[in-house]
Amino acid sequence: MKISKKKLLDAISNESPNLADLMDEDGLTKLGTEVIRSYLADLDSRGDWETRNKEWLSLAGQVREMKTEPWPGAANVKYPLLTKACLQFHARASQTLIHTLNPVVAKPIGRDASGKKAARAARESTYMNYQLINENKDWVTEQDRMLLILSVLGMAYKKTWYSASKEYNCSELVLPNELIVSYRARKFDMARKTHAMWVPANTVSEYKARELYLDVDLGDPSSNVPEDKITQAEDKRRGIVNADPDNDDHYFILEQHHYWDFDDDGYKEPYIVTVDYNSEKVLRIVPRYSIDDIEFAGDKIVKIEPEEYFTLYTFIPDLTSATYGMGFGQLLGPLNAAANTSINQLLDAGTMSNLQSGFLGQGLRLPAGGVVRFKPGEWKTIAATGDDIRKSVFPLQV
């Protein structure tokens, strides 16, 4: 996977849209396999976390489910303890952080006798508020949605980058199931991050035409992707049967942000490698740094300050992971489950008490089948005395 250092630095200096052109086919094949392998390893490391959060997401979403125990159609009421807590946080946080006249406020640091720093801070605040609210028209909606997800799952991400096609800075909500980070990573900004995306086939064709992606054959779009428990829970809540967007015209693309030593100089540089999951073919390689971010000692690279695209939002820091968070799902989920169980047991006991069940003695002669149903105010005649009925009927105690 070696690329000449001179060619690499020249391409970065010239802002080449795709460094994958500099790598041979064998190197691209090995790189694609490596990206898929590391993505699956990170996905596996957080399997328990996904299972837990699938349950909490179902609780918060008030997913209606049919129960077959202790009998088909038994009570399955979900008390909105978790839902209410999340909505209260969302209402307060969105009013404070989003629905204000100036969500961005810049403050001067240090002495400012002339007022120049304050004037500059005011200009920067005005322009950044214009960028967020006027240019990036989805920012308010996605930030609002992010706060609700944050309260349930305990974490969410925003991806920020400059869009050459839109010609402004974009801030996109990335759900926890879409950004795969190892649960055991020690630091978020140094961790390997894989953004799993469903990309329309038309968009892939556009990127190829713009030379942002390599012009390689990816075959037909495939739905053969790893199981995503969180998306399954969300689809179930919304009543969606097939989770594949538009079913068959999207490619499952992995955009991995990590460190690689492509020039074989002993120092791993930060890059973004984009790979098609189904074919394992590399589509794009771009640096997460510019020439100005490199610190040299002679001709040797000492340090590179990478550009970070993702911002991690955590509700409460996770006790066992530096890159994950805890939400109301983990804090209130068990209590909510206990409340659901108590309510449903009371309802089932009331159903049993109202319908009445028990044992009938063989000597009691009843209509065929031994089932007698009554209407209000109705009396039925049977061939038995009152004393015989008392001895032959034993109701279940509920």
Short mmCIF file of C-alpha atoms in Angstrom, two decimals:
data_model
loop_
_atom_site.label_atom_id
_atom_site.label_comp_id
_atom_site.label_asym_id
_atom_site.label_seq_id
_atom_site.Cartn_x
_atom_site.Cartn_y
_atom_site.Cartn_z
CA MET A 1 0.00 0.00 0.00
CA LYS A 2 3.05 2.25 -0.31
CA ILE A 3 2.80 5.67 -2.00
CA SER A 4 5.82 7.86 -2.71
CA LYS A 5 6.10 10.60 -0.07
CA LYS A 6 6.78 13.23 -2.72
CA LYS A 7 3.74 12.21 -4.78
CA LEU A 8 1.64 12.13 -1.62
CA LEU A 9 2.67 15.61 -0.43
CA ASP A 10 2.31 17.05 -3.95
CA ALA A 11 -1.23 15.65 -4.23
CA ILE A 12 -2.15 17.06 -0.81
CA SER A 13 -0.65 20.45 -1.68
CA ASN A 14 -2.67 20.51 -4.91
CA GLU A 15 -5.82 19.49 -3.01
CA SER A 16 -6.31 16.35 -5.07
CA PRO A 17 -9.93 15.10 -4.75
CA ASN A 18 -8.86 11.44 -4.50
CA LEU A 19 -5.50 9.98 -3.47
CA ALA A 20 -6.64 6.46 -4.41
CA ASP A 21 -5.34 7.17 -7.93
CA LEU A 22 -1.79 6.99 -6.52
CA MET A 23 -2.18 3.43 -5.18
CA ASP A 24 -1.87 0.21 -7.20
CA GLU A 25 -4.71 -2.30 -7.47
CA ASP A 26 -3.16 -4.80 -5.04
CA GLY A 27 -2.74 -2.10 -2.41
CA LEU A 28 -6.35 -0.95 -2.84
CA THR A 29 -7.60 -4.54 -2.45
CA LYS A 30 -5.68 -5.01 0.82
CA LEU A 31 -6.87 -1.64 2.11
CA GLY A 32 -10.52 -2.41 1.34
CA THR A 33 -10.30 -5.74 3.17
CA GLU A 34 -8.64 -4.05 6.15
CA VAL A 35 -11.36 -1.40 6.40
CA ILE A 36 -14.16 -4.02 6.33
CA ARG A 37 -12.38 -6.20 8.92
CA SER A 38 -11.80 -3.33 11.35
CA TYR A 39 -15.38 -2.10 10.91
CA LEU A 40 -16.79 -5.53 11.82
CA ALA A 41 -14.44 -5.78 14.82
CA ASP A 42 -15.61 -2.40 16.16
CA LEU A 43 -19.23 -3.37 15.53
CA ASP A 44 -18.75 -6.61 17.47
CA SER A 45 -17.14 -4.79 20.43
CA ARG A 46 -20.38 -2.93 21.14
CA GLY A 47 -22.80 -5.83 20.66
CA ASP A 48 -24.01 -5.78 24.29
CA TRP A 49 -24.51 -2.00 24.13
CA GLU A 50 -26.65 -2.34 20.98
CA THR A 51 -28.79 -5.07 22.58
CA ARG A 52 -29.47 -2.95 25.67
CA ASN A 53 -30.27 0.18 23.71
CA LYS A 54 -32.61 -1.67 21.39
CA GLU A 55 -34.75 -2.44 24.45
CA TRP A 56 -34.63 1.13 25.77
CA LEU A 57 -35.52 2.56 22.36
CA SER A 58 -38.57 0.29 22.22
CA LEU A 59 -39.63 1.45 25.69
CA ALA A 60 -39.22 5.13 24.84
CA GLY A 61 -41.04 4.68 21.52
CA GLN A 62 -44.00 2.95 23.20
CA VAL A 63 -43.79 0.03 20.77
CA ARG A 64 -46.97 -2.03 20.88
CA GLU A 65 -46.31 -5.77 21.11
CA MET A 66 -48.60 -8.79 21.44
CA LYS A 67 -47.98 -11.09 24.39
CA THR A 68 -48.61 -14.82 24.50
CA GLU A 69 -47.80 -15.29 28.20
CA PRO A 70 -49.50 -16.08 30.51
CA TRP A 71 -52.08 -16.34 27.69
CA PRO A 72 -52.44 -14.94 24.16
CA GLY A 73 -53.52 -11.32 24.24
CA ALA A 74 -52.43 -10.74 27.85
CA ALA A 75 -52.01 -7.15 29.03
CA ASN A 76 -48.91 -5.39 27.69
CA VAL A 77 -49.23 -1.78 28.79
CA LYS A 78 -46.07 0.35 28.67
CA TYR A 79 -45.97 3.04 31.33
CA PRO A 80 -44.40 6.20 29.78
CA LEU A 81 -41.85 6.79 32.55
CA LEU A 82 -38.87 6.81 30.18
CA THR A 83 -40.77 8.65 27.44
CA LYS A 84 -41.87 11.43 29.81
CA ALA A 85 -38.32 11.98 31.13
CA CYS A 86 -36.91 12.22 27.59
CA LEU A 87 -39.61 14.64 26.44
CA GLN A 88 -39.07 16.88 29.46
CA PHE A 89 -35.33 17.06 28.83
CA HIS A 90 -35.90 17.68 25.13
CA ALA A 91 -38.38 20.50 25.76
CA ARG A 92 -36.07 22.32 28.18
CA ALA A 93 -32.84 21.77 26.27
CA SER A 94 -34.22 22.73 22.85
CA GLN A 95 -35.67 25.97 24.24
CA THR A 96 -32.30 26.88 25.75
CA LEU A 97 -29.91 25.67 23.04
CA ILE A 98 -31.79 25.91 19.75
CA HIS A 99 -34.87 28.13 19.77
CA THR A 100 -33.07 31.33 20.69
CA LEU A 101 -32.25 34.40 18.64
CA ASN A 102 -28.51 33.73 18.87
CA PRO A 103 -27.53 30.07 19.39
CA VAL A 104 -23.85 31.04 18.85
CA VAL A 105 -22.27 33.64 21.12
CA ALA A 106 -18.56 34.44 20.74
CA LYS A 107 -16.77 36.03 23.69
CA PRO A 108 -13.47 37.93 23.67
CA ILE A 109 -10.61 36.56 25.79
CA GLY A 110 -8.18 38.80 27.62
CA ARG A 111 -8.07 42.57 28.00
CA ASP A 112 -9.96 44.62 25.42
CA ALA A 113 -9.52 48.29 26.26
CA SER A 114 -10.16 49.42 22.69
CA GLY A 115 -13.20 47.17 22.19
CA LYS A 116 -11.81 45.63 19.00
CA LYS A 117 -12.06 42.08 20.37
CA ALA A 118 -15.67 42.60 21.39
CA ALA A 119 -16.52 44.00 17.96
CA ARG A 120 -14.88 41.03 16.26
CA ALA A 121 -16.73 38.60 18.57
CA ALA A 122 -20.02 40.26 17.66
CA ARG A 123 -19.26 39.95 13.92
CA GLU A 124 -18.31 36.29 14.29
CA SER A 125 -21.46 35.56 16.30
CA THR A 126 -23.64 37.23 13.67
CA TYR A 127 -22.03 35.38 10.78
CA MET A 128 -22.04 31.94 12.49
CA ASN A 129 -25.71 32.35 13.43
CA TYR A 130 -26.39 33.17 9.77
CA GLN A 131 -24.50 30.02 8.73
CA LEU A 132 -26.46 27.79 11.11
CA ILE A 133 -29.96 29.18 10.69
CA ASN A 134 -30.04 30.60 7.16
CA GLU A 135 -27.45 28.66 5.14
CA ASN A 136 -27.77 25.25 6.82
CA LYS A 137 -31.56 25.01 6.73
CA ASP A 138 -31.65 21.56 8.36
CA TRP A 139 -29.59 22.56 11.41
CA VAL A 140 -32.54 23.45 13.66
CA THR A 141 -34.48 20.29 12.77
CA GLU A 142 -31.51 17.96 13.15
CA GLN A 143 -30.29 19.59 16.37
CA ASP A 144 -33.80 19.25 17.79
CA ARG A 145 -33.89 15.58 16.85
CA MET A 146 -30.39 15.07 18.24
CA LEU A 147 -31.44 16.22 21.72
CA LEU A 148 -34.25 13.67 21.86
CA ILE A 149 -31.99 10.81 20.74
CA LEU A 150 -29.32 11.99 23.17
CA SER A 151 -31.68 11.67 26.13
CA VAL A 152 -32.72 8.11 25.21
CA LEU A 153 -29.44 6.51 24.14
CA GLY A 154 -27.04 8.82 25.98
CA MET A 155 -25.04 9.83 22.90
CA ALA A 156 -25.29 11.28 19.40
CA TYR A 157 -22.94 12.78 16.82
CA LYS A 158 -22.83 15.79 14.54
CA LYS A 159 -20.70 15.64 11.39
CA THR A 160 -19.38 19.03 10.25
CA TRP A 161 -17.63 19.68 6.94
CA TYR A 162 -17.47 22.13 4.06
CA SER A 163 -19.61 21.03 1.10
CA ALA A 164 -18.03 22.01 -2.22
CA SER A 165 -21.28 21.39 -4.09
CA LYS A 166 -23.46 23.43 -1.66
CA GLU A 167 -20.67 25.96 -1.01
CA TYR A 168 -21.30 26.24 2.72
CA ASN A 169 -20.48 24.42 5.95
CA CYS A 170 -22.80 21.49 6.66
CA SER A 171 -23.72 20.10 10.06
CA GLU A 172 -25.36 16.69 9.79
CA LEU A 173 -26.87 14.54 12.53
CA VAL A 174 -25.24 11.10 12.71
CA LEU A 175 -27.09 8.50 14.79
CA PRO A 176 -25.22 6.15 17.15
CA ASN A 177 -25.99 3.19 14.89
CA GLU A 178 -24.44 5.02 11.90
CA LEU A 179 -21.05 5.87 13.44
CA ILE A 180 -19.19 2.77 14.60
CA VAL A 181 -16.53 3.34 17.27
CA SER A 182 -14.90 0.61 19.34
CA TYR A 183 -16.49 0.40 22.78
CA ARG A 184 -12.99 -0.08 24.23
CA ALA A 185 -11.43 3.01 22.59
CA ARG A 186 -9.74 5.27 25.14
CA LYS A 187 -10.14 8.63 23.42
CA PHE A 188 -12.75 9.73 20.90
CA ASP A 189 -10.56 12.03 18.78
CA MET A 190 -7.90 9.30 18.39
CA ALA A 191 -10.33 6.41 17.92
CA ARG A 192 -11.05 4.68 14.62
CA LYS A 193 -14.45 5.90 13.43
CA THR A 194 -16.49 4.36 10.61
CA HIS A 195 -19.48 6.24 9.21
CA ALA A 196 -21.85 3.62 7.74
CA MET A 197 -24.02 5.26 5.07
CA TRP A 198 -26.72 4.26 2.61
CA VAL A 199 -25.75 6.18 -0.52
CA PRO A 200 -28.16 6.38 -3.50
CA ALA A 201 -26.89 4.80 -6.72
CA ASN A 202 -27.37 8.14 -8.50
CA THR A 203 -25.14 9.87 -5.97
CA VAL A 204 -22.44 7.22 -6.45
CA SER A 205 -22.61 7.82 -10.21
CA GLU A 206 -22.35 11.58 -9.66
CA TYR A 207 -19.28 11.19 -7.44
CA LYS A 208 -17.65 9.00 -10.07
CA ALA A 209 -18.33 11.60 -12.75
CA ARG A 210 -16.84 14.32 -10.53
CA GLU A 211 -13.81 12.05 -9.93
CA LEU A 212 -14.52 12.01 -6.20
CA TYR A 213 -14.90 8.20 -6.38
CA LEU A 214 -12.85 5.77 -8.44
CA ASP A 215 -14.71 4.57 -11.51
CA VAL A 216 -14.91 0.90 -10.48
CA ASP A 217 -17.72 -1.62 -10.93
CA LEU A 218 -19.58 -2.13 -7.64
CA GLY A 219 -22.19 -4.50 -8.99
CA ASP A 220 -25.81 -4.22 -7.89
CA PRO A 221 -26.69 -2.53 -4.60
CA SER A 222 -26.89 -5.11 -1.82
CA SER A 223 -28.83 -5.39 1.42
CA ASN A 224 -26.36 -7.94 2.79
CA VAL A 225 -25.17 -5.84 5.73
CA PRO A 226 -24.45 -6.58 9.43
CA GLU A 227 -27.40 -6.66 11.80
CA ASP A 228 -28.25 -3.26 13.25
CA LYS A 229 -30.27 -3.70 16.44
CA ILE A 230 -30.94 0.00 17.01
CA THR A 231 -32.29 0.57 13.50
CA GLN A 232 -34.43 -2.56 13.84
CA ALA A 233 -35.98 -1.17 17.04
CA GLU A 234 -36.65 2.19 15.41
CA ASP A 235 -38.19 0.52 12.33
CA LYS A 236 -40.38 -1.60 14.59
CA ARG A 237 -41.59 1.49 16.45
CA ARG A 238 -42.51 3.19 13.18
CA GLY A 239 -44.08 0.03 11.69
CA ILE A 240 -41.52 -0.34 8.89
CA VAL A 241 -41.11 -3.89 7.63
CA ASN A 242 -38.22 -3.51 5.18
CA ALA A 243 -35.50 -1.28 6.63
CA ASP A 244 -33.53 -0.88 3.40
CA PRO A 245 -34.08 2.67 2.11
CA ASP A 246 -35.87 2.52 -1.24
CA ASN A 247 -35.20 -1.23 -1.08
CA ASP A 248 -32.73 -1.73 -3.89
CA ASP A 249 -31.07 1.42 -5.23
CA HIS A 250 -28.70 2.32 -2.38
CA TYR A 251 -25.13 1.20 -1.77
CA PHE A 252 -23.90 0.50 1.76
CA ILE A 253 -20.77 2.67 1.95
CA LEU A 254 -18.23 2.79 4.79
CA GLU A 255 -16.29 6.01 5.36
CA GLN A 256 -13.52 5.21 7.82
CA HIS A 257 -11.58 7.95 9.64
CA HIS A 258 -8.30 6.50 10.91
CA TYR A 259 -4.51 6.53 10.60
CA TRP A 260 -2.44 4.81 7.88
CA ASP A 261 1.23 4.86 6.90
CA PHE A 262 0.81 5.00 3.12
CA ASP A 263 4.31 6.43 2.47
CA ASP A 264 5.99 3.82 4.73
CA ASP A 265 7.98 6.40 6.74
CA GLY A 266 7.09 4.95 10.16
CA TYR A 267 4.51 7.65 10.97
CA LYS A 268 0.77 7.02 10.47
CA GLU A 269 -1.07 9.97 8.97
CA PRO A 270 -4.81 10.69 9.38
CA TYR A 271 -6.90 9.80 6.32
CA ILE A 272 -10.48 9.07 5.29
CA VAL A 273 -10.91 5.86 3.30
CA THR A 274 -14.26 5.19 1.61
CA VAL A 275 -15.14 1.56 0.77
CA ASP A 276 -18.19 -0.19 -0.70
CA TYR A 277 -19.19 -2.87 1.83
CA ASN A 278 -20.51 -5.45 -0.60
CA SER A 279 -17.63 -5.42 -3.13
CA GLU A 280 -14.93 -4.32 -0.62
CA LYS A 281 -13.60 -1.91 -3.25
CA VAL A 282 -11.93 1.34 -2.23
CA LEU A 283 -13.69 4.36 -3.72
CA ARG A 284 -11.80 7.27 -2.25
CA ILE A 285 -8.85 8.28 -0.06
CA VAL A 286 -8.53 11.84 1.23
CA PRO A 287 -6.28 13.30 3.94
CA ARG A 288 -7.66 14.66 7.21
CA TYR A 289 -4.94 17.28 7.23
CA SER A 290 -3.31 19.94 5.10
CA ILE A 291 0.34 20.78 4.57
CA ASP A 292 0.03 23.52 7.21
CA ASP A 293 -1.01 20.89 9.79
CA ILE A 294 2.31 19.00 9.44
CA GLU A 295 5.16 19.67 11.88
CA PHE A 296 8.54 18.78 10.35
CA ALA A 297 11.97 18.21 11.87
CA GLY A 298 14.10 18.50 8.76
CA ASP A 299 12.51 16.12 6.23
CA LYS A 300 10.93 13.98 8.93
CA ILE A 301 7.32 14.34 10.06
CA VAL A 302 7.14 14.89 13.82
CA LYS A 303 3.42 15.51 14.30
CA ILE A 304 0.22 16.04 12.31
CA GLU A 305 -2.81 17.78 13.79
CA PRO A 306 -5.80 15.98 12.20
CA GLU A 307 -9.07 17.61 11.19
CA GLU A 308 -11.97 16.18 13.22
CA TYR A 309 -15.27 15.84 11.38
CA PHE A 310 -17.36 14.41 14.21
CA THR A 311 -18.52 15.99 17.47
CA LEU A 312 -19.54 13.59 20.24
CA TYR A 313 -22.48 14.62 22.44
CA THR A 314 -22.96 12.62 25.65
CA PHE A 315 -25.85 12.82 28.10
CA ILE A 316 -23.92 11.26 31.01
CA PRO A 317 -20.42 9.73 30.61
CA ASP A 318 -20.44 5.94 30.39
CA LEU A 319 -18.88 4.25 33.42
CA THR A 320 -17.09 1.63 31.31
CA SER A 321 -16.30 3.42 28.03
CA ALA A 322 -14.55 6.69 27.16
CA THR A 323 -16.33 7.00 23.81
CA TYR A 324 -19.93 6.13 24.74
CA GLY A 325 -22.55 7.72 26.98
CA MET A 326 -25.47 6.77 29.21
CA GLY A 327 -29.00 8.10 28.74
CA PHE A 328 -32.34 7.82 30.43
CA GLY A 329 -32.69 4.41 28.78
CA GLN A 330 -29.93 2.97 30.95
CA LEU A 331 -30.92 4.98 34.02
CA LEU A 332 -34.71 4.56 33.95
CA GLY A 333 -35.14 1.54 31.66
CA PRO A 334 -35.06 -1.11 34.46
CA LEU A 335 -37.49 0.96 36.58
CA ASN A 336 -39.78 1.39 33.59
CA ALA A 337 -39.68 -2.36 32.93
CA ALA A 338 -40.56 -3.05 36.59
CA ALA A 339 -43.46 -0.59 36.42
CA ASN A 340 -44.72 -2.25 33.22
CA THR A 341 -44.58 -5.69 34.86
CA SER A 342 -46.49 -4.50 37.94
CA ILE A 343 -49.23 -2.80 35.92
CA ASN A 344 -49.68 -5.75 33.57
CA GLN A 345 -49.82 -8.23 36.45
CA LEU A 346 -52.62 -6.20 38.08
CA LEU A 347 -54.52 -6.00 34.78
CA ASP A 348 -54.11 -9.74 34.17
CA ALA A 349 -55.27 -10.48 37.72
CA GLY A 350 -58.33 -8.29 37.12
CA THR A 351 -59.05 -10.13 33.88
CA MET A 352 -58.80 -13.50 35.65
CA SER A 353 -61.04 -12.28 38.48
CA ASN A 354 -63.69 -10.88 36.10
CA LEU A 355 -63.81 -13.90 33.77
CA GLN A 356 -63.54 -16.48 36.60
CA SER A 357 -61.84 -19.83 36.06
CA GLY A 358 -61.65 -22.97 38.14
CA PHE A 359 -62.32 -26.71 38.44
CA LEU A 360 -65.61 -28.57 37.90
CA GLY A 361 -66.37 -31.92 39.49
CA GLN A 362 -67.30 -34.79 37.17
CA GLY A 363 -70.64 -35.33 38.97
CA LEU A 364 -71.91 -31.87 38.04
CA ARG A 365 -74.09 -32.07 34.94
CA LEU A 366 -73.66 -28.96 32.77
CA PRO A 367 -74.37 -28.23 29.08
CA ALA A 368 -72.04 -29.90 26.60
CA GLY A 369 -68.44 -28.75 26.98
CA GLY A 370 -68.83 -27.45 30.51
CA VAL A 371 -68.83 -23.81 29.35
CA VAL A 372 -71.62 -21.54 30.53
CA ARG A 373 -71.68 -17.85 29.64
CA PHE A 374 -74.04 -15.36 31.25
CA LYS A 375 -75.58 -12.09 30.21
CA PRO A 376 -76.32 -9.47 32.87
CA GLY A 377 -79.50 -10.37 34.77
CA GLU A 378 -79.68 -13.90 33.29
CA TRP A 379 -80.34 -17.10 35.31
CA LYS A 380 -79.79 -20.61 33.98
CA THR A 381 -81.34 -23.93 35.05
CA ILE A 382 -79.18 -27.02 35.53
CA ALA A 383 -79.91 -30.54 36.82
CA ALA A 384 -78.30 -30.14 40.24
CA THR A 385 -79.07 -28.86 43.71
CA GLY A 386 -77.35 -25.85 45.23
CA ASP A 387 -75.40 -28.10 47.60
CA ASP A 388 -74.13 -30.19 44.63
CA ILE A 389 -72.90 -27.04 42.85
CA ARG A 390 -70.99 -25.84 45.91
CA LYS A 391 -69.25 -29.19 46.21
CA SER A 392 -68.40 -29.53 42.51
CA VAL A 393 -67.16 -26.01 41.66
CA PHE A 394 -63.74 -24.77 42.88
CA PRO A 395 -62.80 -21.29 41.58
CA LEU A 396 -59.13 -20.35 41.19
CA GLN A 397 -57.95 -17.88 43.80
CA VAL A 398 -56.60 -14.70 42.11
#
